[in-house]
Amino acid sequence: RPAKYVAIDCEMVGTGPGGRRSELARCSVVNYEGDVVYDKYVRPELPVADYRTRWSGITRRHMKSAIPFRAAQAEILKILKDKIVVGHAIHNDFQALKYFHPKDRTRDTSRIPLLNQKAGIPVKANASLKSLAKHLLHKKIQVGCKGHSSVEDAQTTMELYRLVEVEWEEELATSLPPRSPSPVADSAQYMDDRYWPADLNADGL
């Protein structure tokens, strides 16, 4: 069973006018035990206008060893295939990968009231990964001025998932609809209002 789980985190940089478009610049995937199974820098399809280093941890030098987006996308999706994928605000990661993952095989730690309850945070609040890590794992992440580490964030996300795994899976078993074999149905499920944040739905995404 643990072999079916991976956690993902992506770091983005800004491209296009004013660097307002987000594109993938690093992707890390860890297994159930938190061991790194993938960690590569990715060259965006458009020229980088803003490295967003304070948040992304990405600098110009990282692009020297980066691989093209399409190559990275193919490698990453091969890893995610048939896996249960854990992430925090995972719609951002999937959006960066230009990918839809079936809802019944997606676990978003930003969308589970149980974690907020355990952390003493209002159930409907959008708790940050940093806040949940502090309250539930007693660890500090995303500190300093060098930006986030996608490896650390993916590992932390998996730790949080494992903390509530049994209870969460029991709850999901009674709430998720039966999975359709149709890829179109998968996409429709993924766009379900219960999964996507309200502000994104308002934008028509």
mmCIF file with all atom_site columns, C-alpha atoms in Angstrom:
data_model
loop_
_atom_site.group_PDB
_atom_site.id
_atom_site.type_symbol
_atom_site.label_atom_id
_atom_site.label_alt_id
_atom_site.label_comp_id
_atom_site.label_asym_id
_atom_site.label_entity_id
_atom_site.label_seq_id
_atom_site.pdbx_PDB_ins_code
_atom_site.Cartn_x
_atom_site.Cartn_y
_atom_site.Cartn_z
_atom_site.occupancy
_atom_site.B_iso_or_equiv
_atom_site.pdbx_formal_charge
_atom_site.auth_seq_id
_atom_site.auth_comp_id
_atom_site.auth_asym_id
_atom_site.auth_atom_id
_atom_site.pdbx_PDB_model_num
ATOM 1   C CA . ARG A 1 1   ? 0.000   0.000  0.000   1.00 0.00 ? 1   ARG A CA 1
ATOM 2   C CA . PRO A 1 2   ? 2.655   2.655  0.856   1.00 0.00 ? 2   PRO A CA 1
ATOM 3   C CA . ALA A 1 3   ? 4.241   2.109  -2.574  1.00 0.00 ? 3   ALA A CA 1
ATOM 4   C CA . LYS A 1 4   ? 1.140   3.647  -4.136  1.00 0.00 ? 4   LYS A CA 1
ATOM 5   C CA . TYR A 1 5   ? 1.745   7.037  -2.504  1.00 0.00 ? 5   TYR A CA 1
ATOM 6   C CA . VAL A 1 6   ? 3.960   9.948  -3.534  1.00 0.00 ? 6   VAL A CA 1
ATOM 7   C CA . ALA A 1 7   ? 4.018   13.602 -2.497  1.00 0.00 ? 7   ALA A CA 1
ATOM 8   C CA . ILE A 1 8   ? 4.812   16.415 -4.900  1.00 0.00 ? 8   ILE A CA 1
ATOM 9   C CA . ASP A 1 9   ? 5.823   20.054 -4.659  1.00 0.00 ? 9   ASP A CA 1
ATOM 10  C CA . CYS A 1 10  ? 6.672   22.470 -7.447  1.00 0.00 ? 10  CYS A CA 1
ATOM 11  C CA . GLU A 1 11  ? 8.412   25.829 -7.444  1.00 0.00 ? 11  GLU A CA 1
ATOM 12  C CA . MET A 1 12  ? 7.457   28.409 -10.030 1.00 0.00 ? 12  MET A CA 1
ATOM 13  C CA . VAL A 1 13  ? 9.076   31.450 -11.623 1.00 0.00 ? 13  VAL A CA 1
ATOM 14  C CA . GLY A 1 14  ? 7.445   34.354 -13.444 1.00 0.00 ? 14  GLY A CA 1
ATOM 15  C CA . THR A 1 15  ? 7.429   34.653 -17.220 1.00 0.00 ? 15  THR A CA 1
ATOM 16  C CA . GLY A 1 16  ? 5.668   36.905 -19.704 1.00 0.00 ? 16  GLY A CA 1
ATOM 17  C CA . PRO A 1 17  ? 4.911   40.630 -19.241 1.00 0.00 ? 17  PRO A CA 1
ATOM 18  C CA . GLY A 1 18  ? 5.909   41.702 -15.751 1.00 0.00 ? 18  GLY A CA 1
ATOM 19  C CA . GLY A 1 19  ? 6.644   38.098 -14.813 1.00 0.00 ? 19  GLY A CA 1
ATOM 20  C CA . ARG A 1 20  ? 2.977   37.575 -14.011 1.00 0.00 ? 20  ARG A CA 1
ATOM 21  C CA . ARG A 1 21  ? 2.683   34.158 -15.642 1.00 0.00 ? 21  ARG A CA 1
ATOM 22  C CA . SER A 1 22  ? 3.731   31.252 -13.410 1.00 0.00 ? 22  SER A CA 1
ATOM 23  C CA . GLU A 1 23  ? 5.792   28.470 -14.978 1.00 0.00 ? 23  GLU A CA 1
ATOM 24  C CA . LEU A 1 24  ? 7.416   25.385 -13.512 1.00 0.00 ? 24  LEU A CA 1
ATOM 25  C CA . ALA A 1 25  ? 11.092  25.766 -12.540 1.00 0.00 ? 25  ALA A CA 1
ATOM 26  C CA . ARG A 1 26  ? 11.630  22.893 -10.092 1.00 0.00 ? 26  ARG A CA 1
ATOM 27  C CA . CYS A 1 27  ? 9.713   19.765 -9.199  1.00 0.00 ? 27  CYS A CA 1
ATOM 28  C CA . SER A 1 28  ? 10.333  17.354 -6.343  1.00 0.00 ? 28  SER A CA 1
ATOM 29  C CA . VAL A 1 29  ? 8.589   14.052 -5.671  1.00 0.00 ? 29  VAL A CA 1
ATOM 30  C CA . VAL A 1 30  ? 9.083   11.924 -2.552  1.00 0.00 ? 30  VAL A CA 1
ATOM 31  C CA . ASN A 1 31  ? 7.771   8.482  -1.654  1.00 0.00 ? 31  ASN A CA 1
ATOM 32  C CA . TYR A 1 32  ? 5.704   7.417  1.359   1.00 0.00 ? 32  TYR A CA 1
ATOM 33  C CA . GLU A 1 33  ? 8.823   7.315  3.548   1.00 0.00 ? 33  GLU A CA 1
ATOM 34  C CA . GLY A 1 34  ? 9.895   10.789 2.412   1.00 0.00 ? 34  GLY A CA 1
ATOM 35  C CA . ASP A 1 35  ? 12.785  9.601  0.243   1.00 0.00 ? 35  ASP A CA 1
ATOM 36  C CA . VAL A 1 36  ? 13.397  11.695 -2.873  1.00 0.00 ? 36  VAL A CA 1
ATOM 37  C CA . VAL A 1 37  ? 12.428  9.911  -6.089  1.00 0.00 ? 37  VAL A CA 1
ATOM 38  C CA . TYR A 1 38  ? 12.607  12.976 -8.343  1.00 0.00 ? 38  TYR A CA 1
ATOM 39  C CA . ASP A 1 39  ? 14.145  16.432 -8.005  1.00 0.00 ? 39  ASP A CA 1
ATOM 40  C CA . LYS A 1 40  ? 15.056  18.462 -11.071 1.00 0.00 ? 40  LYS A CA 1
ATOM 41  C CA . TYR A 1 41  ? 15.208  22.068 -12.166 1.00 0.00 ? 41  TYR A CA 1
ATOM 42  C CA . VAL A 1 42  ? 13.042  22.827 -15.173 1.00 0.00 ? 42  VAL A CA 1
ATOM 43  C CA . ARG A 1 43  ? 13.544  25.383 -17.938 1.00 0.00 ? 43  ARG A CA 1
ATOM 44  C CA . PRO A 1 44  ? 10.289  27.279 -18.548 1.00 0.00 ? 44  PRO A CA 1
ATOM 45  C CA . GLU A 1 45  ? 8.925   27.488 -22.076 1.00 0.00 ? 45  GLU A CA 1
ATOM 46  C CA . LEU A 1 46  ? 9.098   31.299 -21.983 1.00 0.00 ? 46  LEU A CA 1
ATOM 47  C CA . PRO A 1 47  ? 12.071  33.457 -20.873 1.00 0.00 ? 47  PRO A CA 1
ATOM 48  C CA . VAL A 1 48  ? 12.171  34.042 -17.118 1.00 0.00 ? 48  VAL A CA 1
ATOM 49  C CA . ALA A 1 49  ? 11.184  37.592 -16.182 1.00 0.00 ? 49  ALA A CA 1
ATOM 50  C CA . ASP A 1 50  ? 11.088  37.122 -12.397 1.00 0.00 ? 50  ASP A CA 1
ATOM 51  C CA . TYR A 1 51  ? 12.851  34.315 -10.543 1.00 0.00 ? 51  TYR A CA 1
ATOM 52  C CA . ARG A 1 52  ? 10.775  34.983 -7.395  1.00 0.00 ? 52  ARG A CA 1
ATOM 53  C CA . THR A 1 53  ? 13.800  33.798 -5.433  1.00 0.00 ? 53  THR A CA 1
ATOM 54  C CA . ARG A 1 54  ? 12.409  34.942 -2.083  1.00 0.00 ? 54  ARG A CA 1
ATOM 55  C CA . TRP A 1 55  ? 9.674   32.340 -2.434  1.00 0.00 ? 55  TRP A CA 1
ATOM 56  C CA . SER A 1 56  ? 10.864  29.881 -5.071  1.00 0.00 ? 56  SER A CA 1
ATOM 57  C CA . GLY A 1 57  ? 14.513  29.577 -4.076  1.00 0.00 ? 57  GLY A CA 1
ATOM 58  C CA . ILE A 1 58  ? 15.276  29.636 -7.820  1.00 0.00 ? 58  ILE A CA 1
ATOM 59  C CA . THR A 1 59  ? 18.121  31.724 -9.249  1.00 0.00 ? 59  THR A CA 1
ATOM 60  C CA . ARG A 1 60  ? 19.622  32.162 -12.708 1.00 0.00 ? 60  ARG A CA 1
ATOM 61  C CA . ARG A 1 61  ? 22.362  29.613 -11.994 1.00 0.00 ? 61  ARG A CA 1
ATOM 62  C CA . HIS A 1 62  ? 19.794  26.860 -11.468 1.00 0.00 ? 62  HIS A CA 1
ATOM 63  C CA . MET A 1 63  ? 18.693  27.233 -15.078 1.00 0.00 ? 63  MET A CA 1
ATOM 64  C CA . LYS A 1 64  ? 22.117  26.101 -16.311 1.00 0.00 ? 64  LYS A CA 1
ATOM 65  C CA . SER A 1 65  ? 21.339  22.517 -15.298 1.00 0.00 ? 65  SER A CA 1
ATOM 66  C CA . ALA A 1 66  ? 17.598  22.717 -15.983 1.00 0.00 ? 66  ALA A CA 1
ATOM 67  C CA . ILE A 1 67  ? 15.871  20.392 -18.424 1.00 0.00 ? 67  ILE A CA 1
ATOM 68  C CA . PRO A 1 68  ? 13.173  21.494 -20.907 1.00 0.00 ? 68  PRO A CA 1
ATOM 69  C CA . PHE A 1 69  ? 9.613   21.610 -19.599 1.00 0.00 ? 69  PHE A CA 1
ATOM 70  C CA . ARG A 1 70  ? 8.267   18.930 -21.937 1.00 0.00 ? 70  ARG A CA 1
ATOM 71  C CA . ALA A 1 71  ? 11.028  16.504 -20.939 1.00 0.00 ? 71  ALA A CA 1
ATOM 72  C CA . ALA A 1 72  ? 10.391  17.133 -17.237 1.00 0.00 ? 72  ALA A CA 1
ATOM 73  C CA . GLN A 1 73  ? 6.646   16.838 -17.704 1.00 0.00 ? 73  GLN A CA 1
ATOM 74  C CA . ALA A 1 74  ? 7.010   13.417 -19.340 1.00 0.00 ? 74  ALA A CA 1
ATOM 75  C CA . GLU A 1 75  ? 9.310   12.159 -16.568 1.00 0.00 ? 75  GLU A CA 1
ATOM 76  C CA . ILE A 1 76  ? 7.072   13.430 -13.768 1.00 0.00 ? 76  ILE A CA 1
ATOM 77  C CA . LEU A 1 77  ? 3.805   12.149 -15.216 1.00 0.00 ? 77  LEU A CA 1
ATOM 78  C CA . LYS A 1 78  ? 5.368   8.723  -15.618 1.00 0.00 ? 78  LYS A CA 1
ATOM 79  C CA . ILE A 1 79  ? 6.058   8.732  -11.858 1.00 0.00 ? 79  ILE A CA 1
ATOM 80  C CA . LEU A 1 80  ? 2.551   9.960  -10.989 1.00 0.00 ? 80  LEU A CA 1
ATOM 81  C CA . LYS A 1 81  ? 0.760   7.422  -13.169 1.00 0.00 ? 81  LYS A CA 1
ATOM 82  C CA . ASP A 1 82  ? -1.462  5.115  -11.086 1.00 0.00 ? 82  ASP A CA 1
ATOM 83  C CA . LYS A 1 83  ? -0.198  6.710  -7.857  1.00 0.00 ? 83  LYS A CA 1
ATOM 84  C CA . ILE A 1 84  ? -2.094  8.424  -5.073  1.00 0.00 ? 84  ILE A CA 1
ATOM 85  C CA . VAL A 1 85  ? -0.569  11.901 -5.155  1.00 0.00 ? 85  VAL A CA 1
ATOM 86  C CA . VAL A 1 86  ? -0.321  14.048 -2.022  1.00 0.00 ? 86  VAL A CA 1
ATOM 87  C CA . GLY A 1 87  ? 0.281   17.794 -2.143  1.00 0.00 ? 87  GLY A CA 1
ATOM 88  C CA . HIS A 1 88  ? -0.534  21.075 -0.426  1.00 0.00 ? 88  HIS A CA 1
ATOM 89  C CA . ALA A 1 89  ? -2.774  23.313 -2.547  1.00 0.00 ? 89  ALA A CA 1
ATOM 90  C CA . ILE A 1 90  ? -1.977  20.703 -5.156  1.00 0.00 ? 90  ILE A CA 1
ATOM 91  C CA . HIS A 1 91  ? -4.019  22.403 -7.878  1.00 0.00 ? 91  HIS A CA 1
ATOM 92  C CA . ASN A 1 92  ? -1.086  24.823 -8.222  1.00 0.00 ? 92  ASN A CA 1
ATOM 93  C CA . ASP A 1 93  ? 1.334   21.960 -8.858  1.00 0.00 ? 93  ASP A CA 1
ATOM 94  C CA . PHE A 1 94  ? -0.937  20.260 -11.380 1.00 0.00 ? 94  PHE A CA 1
ATOM 95  C CA . GLN A 1 95  ? -1.541  23.580 -13.107 1.00 0.00 ? 95  GLN A CA 1
ATOM 96  C CA . ALA A 1 96  ? 2.219   24.130 -13.425 1.00 0.00 ? 96  ALA A CA 1
ATOM 97  C CA . LEU A 1 97  ? 2.538   20.630 -14.898 1.00 0.00 ? 97  LEU A CA 1
ATOM 98  C CA . LYS A 1 98  ? -0.419  21.255 -17.251 1.00 0.00 ? 98  LYS A CA 1
ATOM 99  C CA . TYR A 1 99  ? -1.954  18.074 -15.948 1.00 0.00 ? 99  TYR A CA 1
ATOM 100 C CA . PHE A 1 100 ? -5.121  16.681 -14.383 1.00 0.00 ? 100 PHE A CA 1
ATOM 101 C CA . HIS A 1 101 ? -4.859  13.827 -11.887 1.00 0.00 ? 101 HIS A CA 1
ATOM 102 C CA . PRO A 1 102 ? -7.978  11.791 -10.996 1.00 0.00 ? 102 PRO A CA 1
ATOM 103 C CA . LYS A 1 103 ? -9.651  13.206 -7.909  1.00 0.00 ? 103 LYS A CA 1
ATOM 104 C CA . ASP A 1 104 ? -9.979  9.817  -6.221  1.00 0.00 ? 104 ASP A CA 1
ATOM 105 C CA . ARG A 1 105 ? -6.188  9.486  -6.338  1.00 0.00 ? 105 ARG A CA 1
ATOM 106 C CA . THR A 1 106 ? -5.458  13.017 -5.111  1.00 0.00 ? 106 THR A CA 1
ATOM 107 C CA . ARG A 1 107 ? -4.897  14.044 -1.483  1.00 0.00 ? 107 ARG A CA 1
ATOM 108 C CA . ASP A 1 108 ? -4.668  17.788 -0.791  1.00 0.00 ? 108 ASP A CA 1
ATOM 109 C CA . THR A 1 109 ? -3.478  18.617 2.729   1.00 0.00 ? 109 THR A CA 1
ATOM 110 C CA . SER A 1 110 ? -4.821  22.167 2.381   1.00 0.00 ? 110 SER A CA 1
ATOM 111 C CA . ARG A 1 111 ? -8.343  20.810 1.955   1.00 0.00 ? 111 ARG A CA 1
ATOM 112 C CA . ILE A 1 112 ? -8.791  18.442 4.897   1.00 0.00 ? 112 ILE A CA 1
ATOM 113 C CA . PRO A 1 113 ? -10.595 19.840 7.969   1.00 0.00 ? 113 PRO A CA 1
ATOM 114 C CA . LEU A 1 114 ? -9.075  17.124 10.161  1.00 0.00 ? 114 LEU A CA 1
ATOM 115 C CA . LEU A 1 115 ? -5.604  18.673 9.908   1.00 0.00 ? 115 LEU A CA 1
ATOM 116 C CA . ASN A 1 116 ? -6.936  22.114 10.780  1.00 0.00 ? 116 ASN A CA 1
ATOM 117 C CA . GLN A 1 117 ? -8.810  20.683 13.759  1.00 0.00 ? 117 GLN A CA 1
ATOM 118 C CA . LYS A 1 118 ? -5.707  18.983 15.094  1.00 0.00 ? 118 LYS A CA 1
ATOM 119 C CA . ALA A 1 119 ? -3.712  22.195 14.613  1.00 0.00 ? 119 ALA A CA 1
ATOM 120 C CA . GLY A 1 120 ? -6.301  24.344 16.388  1.00 0.00 ? 120 GLY A CA 1
ATOM 121 C CA . ILE A 1 121 ? -6.965  26.292 13.193  1.00 0.00 ? 121 ILE A CA 1
ATOM 122 C CA . PRO A 1 122 ? -10.501 27.172 12.010  1.00 0.00 ? 122 PRO A CA 1
ATOM 123 C CA . VAL A 1 123 ? -11.811 24.310 9.887   1.00 0.00 ? 123 VAL A CA 1
ATOM 124 C CA . LYS A 1 124 ? -12.589 26.476 6.856   1.00 0.00 ? 124 LYS A CA 1
ATOM 125 C CA . ALA A 1 125 ? -9.338  28.439 6.999   1.00 0.00 ? 125 ALA A CA 1
ATOM 126 C CA . ASN A 1 126 ? -6.758  27.972 4.254   1.00 0.00 ? 126 ASN A CA 1
ATOM 127 C CA . ALA A 1 127 ? -3.916  26.878 6.515   1.00 0.00 ? 127 ALA A CA 1
ATOM 128 C CA . SER A 1 128 ? -0.443  27.233 5.058   1.00 0.00 ? 128 SER A CA 1
ATOM 129 C CA . LEU A 1 129 ? 1.963   24.315 4.923   1.00 0.00 ? 129 LEU A CA 1
ATOM 130 C CA . LYS A 1 130 ? 4.286   26.303 7.167   1.00 0.00 ? 130 LYS A CA 1
ATOM 131 C CA . SER A 1 131 ? 1.573   26.767 9.799   1.00 0.00 ? 131 SER A CA 1
ATOM 132 C CA . LEU A 1 132 ? 0.490   23.116 9.789   1.00 0.00 ? 132 LEU A CA 1
ATOM 133 C CA . ALA A 1 133 ? 4.114   21.986 10.039  1.00 0.00 ? 133 ALA A CA 1
ATOM 134 C CA . LYS A 1 134 ? 4.675   24.248 13.030  1.00 0.00 ? 134 LYS A CA 1
ATOM 135 C CA . HIS A 1 135 ? 1.563   23.176 14.929  1.00 0.00 ? 135 HIS A CA 1
ATOM 136 C CA . LEU A 1 136 ? 1.420   19.469 14.087  1.00 0.00 ? 136 LEU A CA 1
ATOM 137 C CA . LEU A 1 137 ? 4.995   18.434 13.333  1.00 0.00 ? 137 LEU A CA 1
ATOM 138 C CA . HIS A 1 138 ? 6.760   20.981 15.553  1.00 0.00 ? 138 HIS A CA 1
ATOM 139 C CA . LYS A 1 139 ? 9.141   21.853 12.738  1.00 0.00 ? 139 LYS A CA 1
ATOM 140 C CA . LYS A 1 140 ? 10.063  25.090 11.013  1.00 0.00 ? 140 LYS A CA 1
ATOM 141 C CA . ILE A 1 141 ? 10.086  25.195 7.235   1.00 0.00 ? 141 ILE A CA 1
ATOM 142 C CA . GLN A 1 142 ? 10.384  27.942 4.627   1.00 0.00 ? 142 GLN A CA 1
ATOM 143 C CA . VAL A 1 143 ? 12.639  30.050 6.844   1.00 0.00 ? 143 VAL A CA 1
ATOM 144 C CA . GLY A 1 144 ? 15.306  32.534 5.799   1.00 0.00 ? 144 GLY A CA 1
ATOM 145 C CA . CYS A 1 145 ? 15.650  34.528 2.597   1.00 0.00 ? 145 CYS A CA 1
ATOM 146 C CA . LYS A 1 146 ? 16.717  31.718 0.259   1.00 0.00 ? 146 LYS A CA 1
ATOM 147 C CA . GLY A 1 147 ? 13.179  30.679 -0.545  1.00 0.00 ? 147 GLY A CA 1
ATOM 148 C CA . HIS A 1 148 ? 11.297  27.408 -0.318  1.00 0.00 ? 148 HIS A CA 1
ATOM 149 C CA . SER A 1 149 ? 12.770  23.966 -0.858  1.00 0.00 ? 149 SER A CA 1
ATOM 150 C CA . SER A 1 150 ? 10.403  21.815 -2.898  1.00 0.00 ? 150 SER A CA 1
ATOM 151 C CA . VAL A 1 151 ? 12.005  18.698 -1.399  1.00 0.00 ? 151 VAL A CA 1
ATOM 152 C CA . GLU A 1 152 ? 11.377  19.891 2.154   1.00 0.00 ? 152 GLU A CA 1
ATOM 153 C CA . ASP A 1 153 ? 7.829   20.946 1.297   1.00 0.00 ? 153 ASP A CA 1
ATOM 154 C CA . ALA A 1 154 ? 7.020   17.603 -0.347  1.00 0.00 ? 154 ALA A CA 1
ATOM 155 C CA . GLN A 1 155 ? 8.446   15.685 2.613   1.00 0.00 ? 155 GLN A CA 1
ATOM 156 C CA . THR A 1 156 ? 6.476   17.836 5.055   1.00 0.00 ? 156 THR A CA 1
ATOM 157 C CA . THR A 1 157 ? 3.284   17.309 3.083   1.00 0.00 ? 157 THR A CA 1
ATOM 158 C CA . MET A 1 158 ? 3.741   13.543 3.218   1.00 0.00 ? 158 MET A CA 1
ATOM 159 C CA . GLU A 1 159 ? 4.380   13.725 6.975   1.00 0.00 ? 159 GLU A CA 1
ATOM 160 C CA . LEU A 1 160 ? 1.109   15.610 7.423   1.00 0.00 ? 160 LEU A CA 1
ATOM 161 C CA . TYR A 1 161 ? -0.768  13.106 5.295   1.00 0.00 ? 161 TYR A CA 1
ATOM 162 C CA . ARG A 1 162 ? 0.564   10.174 7.293   1.00 0.00 ? 162 ARG A CA 1
ATOM 163 C CA . LEU A 1 163 ? -0.482  11.906 10.507  1.00 0.00 ? 163 LEU A CA 1
ATOM 164 C CA . VAL A 1 164 ? -4.156  11.641 9.547   1.00 0.00 ? 164 VAL A CA 1
ATOM 165 C CA . GLU A 1 165 ? -3.997  8.863  6.950   1.00 0.00 ? 165 GLU A CA 1
ATOM 166 C CA . VAL A 1 166 ? -6.250  6.307  8.654   1.00 0.00 ? 166 VAL A CA 1
ATOM 167 C CA . GLU A 1 167 ? -8.994  8.764  9.601   1.00 0.00 ? 167 GLU A CA 1
ATOM 168 C CA . TRP A 1 168 ? -8.803  10.606 6.285   1.00 0.00 ? 168 TRP A CA 1
ATOM 169 C CA . GLU A 1 169 ? -9.010  7.470  4.160   1.00 0.00 ? 169 GLU A CA 1
ATOM 170 C CA . GLU A 1 170 ? -11.986 6.208  6.157   1.00 0.00 ? 170 GLU A CA 1
ATOM 171 C CA . GLU A 1 171 ? -13.767 9.509  5.570   1.00 0.00 ? 171 GLU A CA 1
ATOM 172 C CA . LEU A 1 172 ? -12.928 9.527  1.859   1.00 0.00 ? 172 LEU A CA 1
ATOM 173 C CA . ALA A 1 173 ? -14.144 5.956  1.449   1.00 0.00 ? 173 ALA A CA 1
ATOM 174 C CA . THR A 1 174 ? -17.639 7.105  2.357   1.00 0.00 ? 174 THR A CA 1
ATOM 175 C CA . SER A 1 175 ? -17.626 10.428 0.495   1.00 0.00 ? 175 SER A CA 1
ATOM 176 C CA . LEU A 1 176 ? -15.917 9.866  -2.866  1.00 0.00 ? 176 LEU A CA 1
ATOM 177 C CA . PRO A 1 177 ? -18.161 8.744  -5.737  1.00 0.00 ? 177 PRO A CA 1
ATOM 178 C CA . PRO A 1 178 ? -17.262 5.529  -7.604  1.00 0.00 ? 178 PRO A CA 1
ATOM 179 C CA . ARG A 1 179 ? -14.484 6.143  -10.109 1.00 0.00 ? 179 ARG A CA 1
ATOM 180 C CA . SER A 1 180 ? -15.406 6.195  -13.789 1.00 0.00 ? 180 SER A CA 1
ATOM 181 C CA . PRO A 1 181 ? -12.940 4.728  -16.289 1.00 0.00 ? 181 PRO A CA 1
ATOM 182 C CA . SER A 1 182 ? -13.533 7.692  -18.600 1.00 0.00 ? 182 SER A CA 1
ATOM 183 C CA . PRO A 1 183 ? -10.717 10.310 -18.776 1.00 0.00 ? 183 PRO A CA 1
ATOM 184 C CA . VAL A 1 184 ? -13.392 12.935 -19.395 1.00 0.00 ? 184 VAL A CA 1
ATOM 185 C CA . ALA A 1 185 ? -15.157 11.941 -16.194 1.00 0.00 ? 185 ALA A CA 1
ATOM 186 C CA . ASP A 1 186 ? -11.831 12.119 -14.356 1.00 0.00 ? 186 ASP A CA 1
ATOM 187 C CA . SER A 1 187 ? -11.404 15.726 -15.454 1.00 0.00 ? 187 SER A CA 1
ATOM 188 C CA . ALA A 1 188 ? -14.989 16.533 -14.507 1.00 0.00 ? 188 ALA A CA 1
ATOM 189 C CA . GLN A 1 189 ? -14.484 15.087 -11.026 1.00 0.00 ? 189 GLN A CA 1
ATOM 190 C CA . TYR A 1 190 ? -11.270 17.043 -10.647 1.00 0.00 ? 190 TYR A CA 1
ATOM 191 C CA . MET A 1 191 ? -13.105 20.286 -11.408 1.00 0.00 ? 191 MET A CA 1
ATOM 192 C CA . ASP A 1 192 ? -15.666 19.542 -8.681  1.00 0.00 ? 192 ASP A CA 1
ATOM 193 C CA . ASP A 1 193 ? -16.378 22.549 -6.440  1.00 0.00 ? 193 ASP A CA 1
ATOM 194 C CA . ARG A 1 194 ? -15.650 20.465 -3.345  1.00 0.00 ? 194 ARG A CA 1
ATOM 195 C CA . TYR A 1 195 ? -12.065 20.084 -4.517  1.00 0.00 ? 195 TYR A CA 1
ATOM 196 C CA . TRP A 1 196 ? -11.173 23.405 -6.113  1.00 0.00 ? 196 TRP A CA 1
ATOM 197 C CA . PRO A 1 197 ? -10.979 26.549 -3.934  1.00 0.00 ? 197 PRO A CA 1
ATOM 198 C CA . ALA A 1 198 ? -13.883 28.927 -4.412  1.00 0.00 ? 198 ALA A CA 1
ATOM 199 C CA . ASP A 1 199 ? -11.689 31.788 -5.618  1.00 0.00 ? 199 ASP A CA 1
ATOM 200 C CA . LEU A 1 200 ? -10.359 29.668 -8.483  1.00 0.00 ? 200 LEU A CA 1
ATOM 201 C CA . ASN A 1 201 ? -13.841 28.578 -9.456  1.00 0.00 ? 201 ASN A CA 1
ATOM 202 C CA . ALA A 1 202 ? -14.828 32.227 -9.559  1.00 0.00 ? 202 ALA A CA 1
ATOM 203 C CA . ASP A 1 203 ? -12.129 32.793 -12.164 1.00 0.00 ? 203 ASP A CA 1
ATOM 204 C CA . GLY A 1 204 ? -13.559 30.071 -14.340 1.00 0.00 ? 204 GLY A CA 1
ATOM 205 C CA . LEU A 1 205 ? -10.666 27.645 -13.916 1.00 0.00 ? 205 LEU A CA 1
#
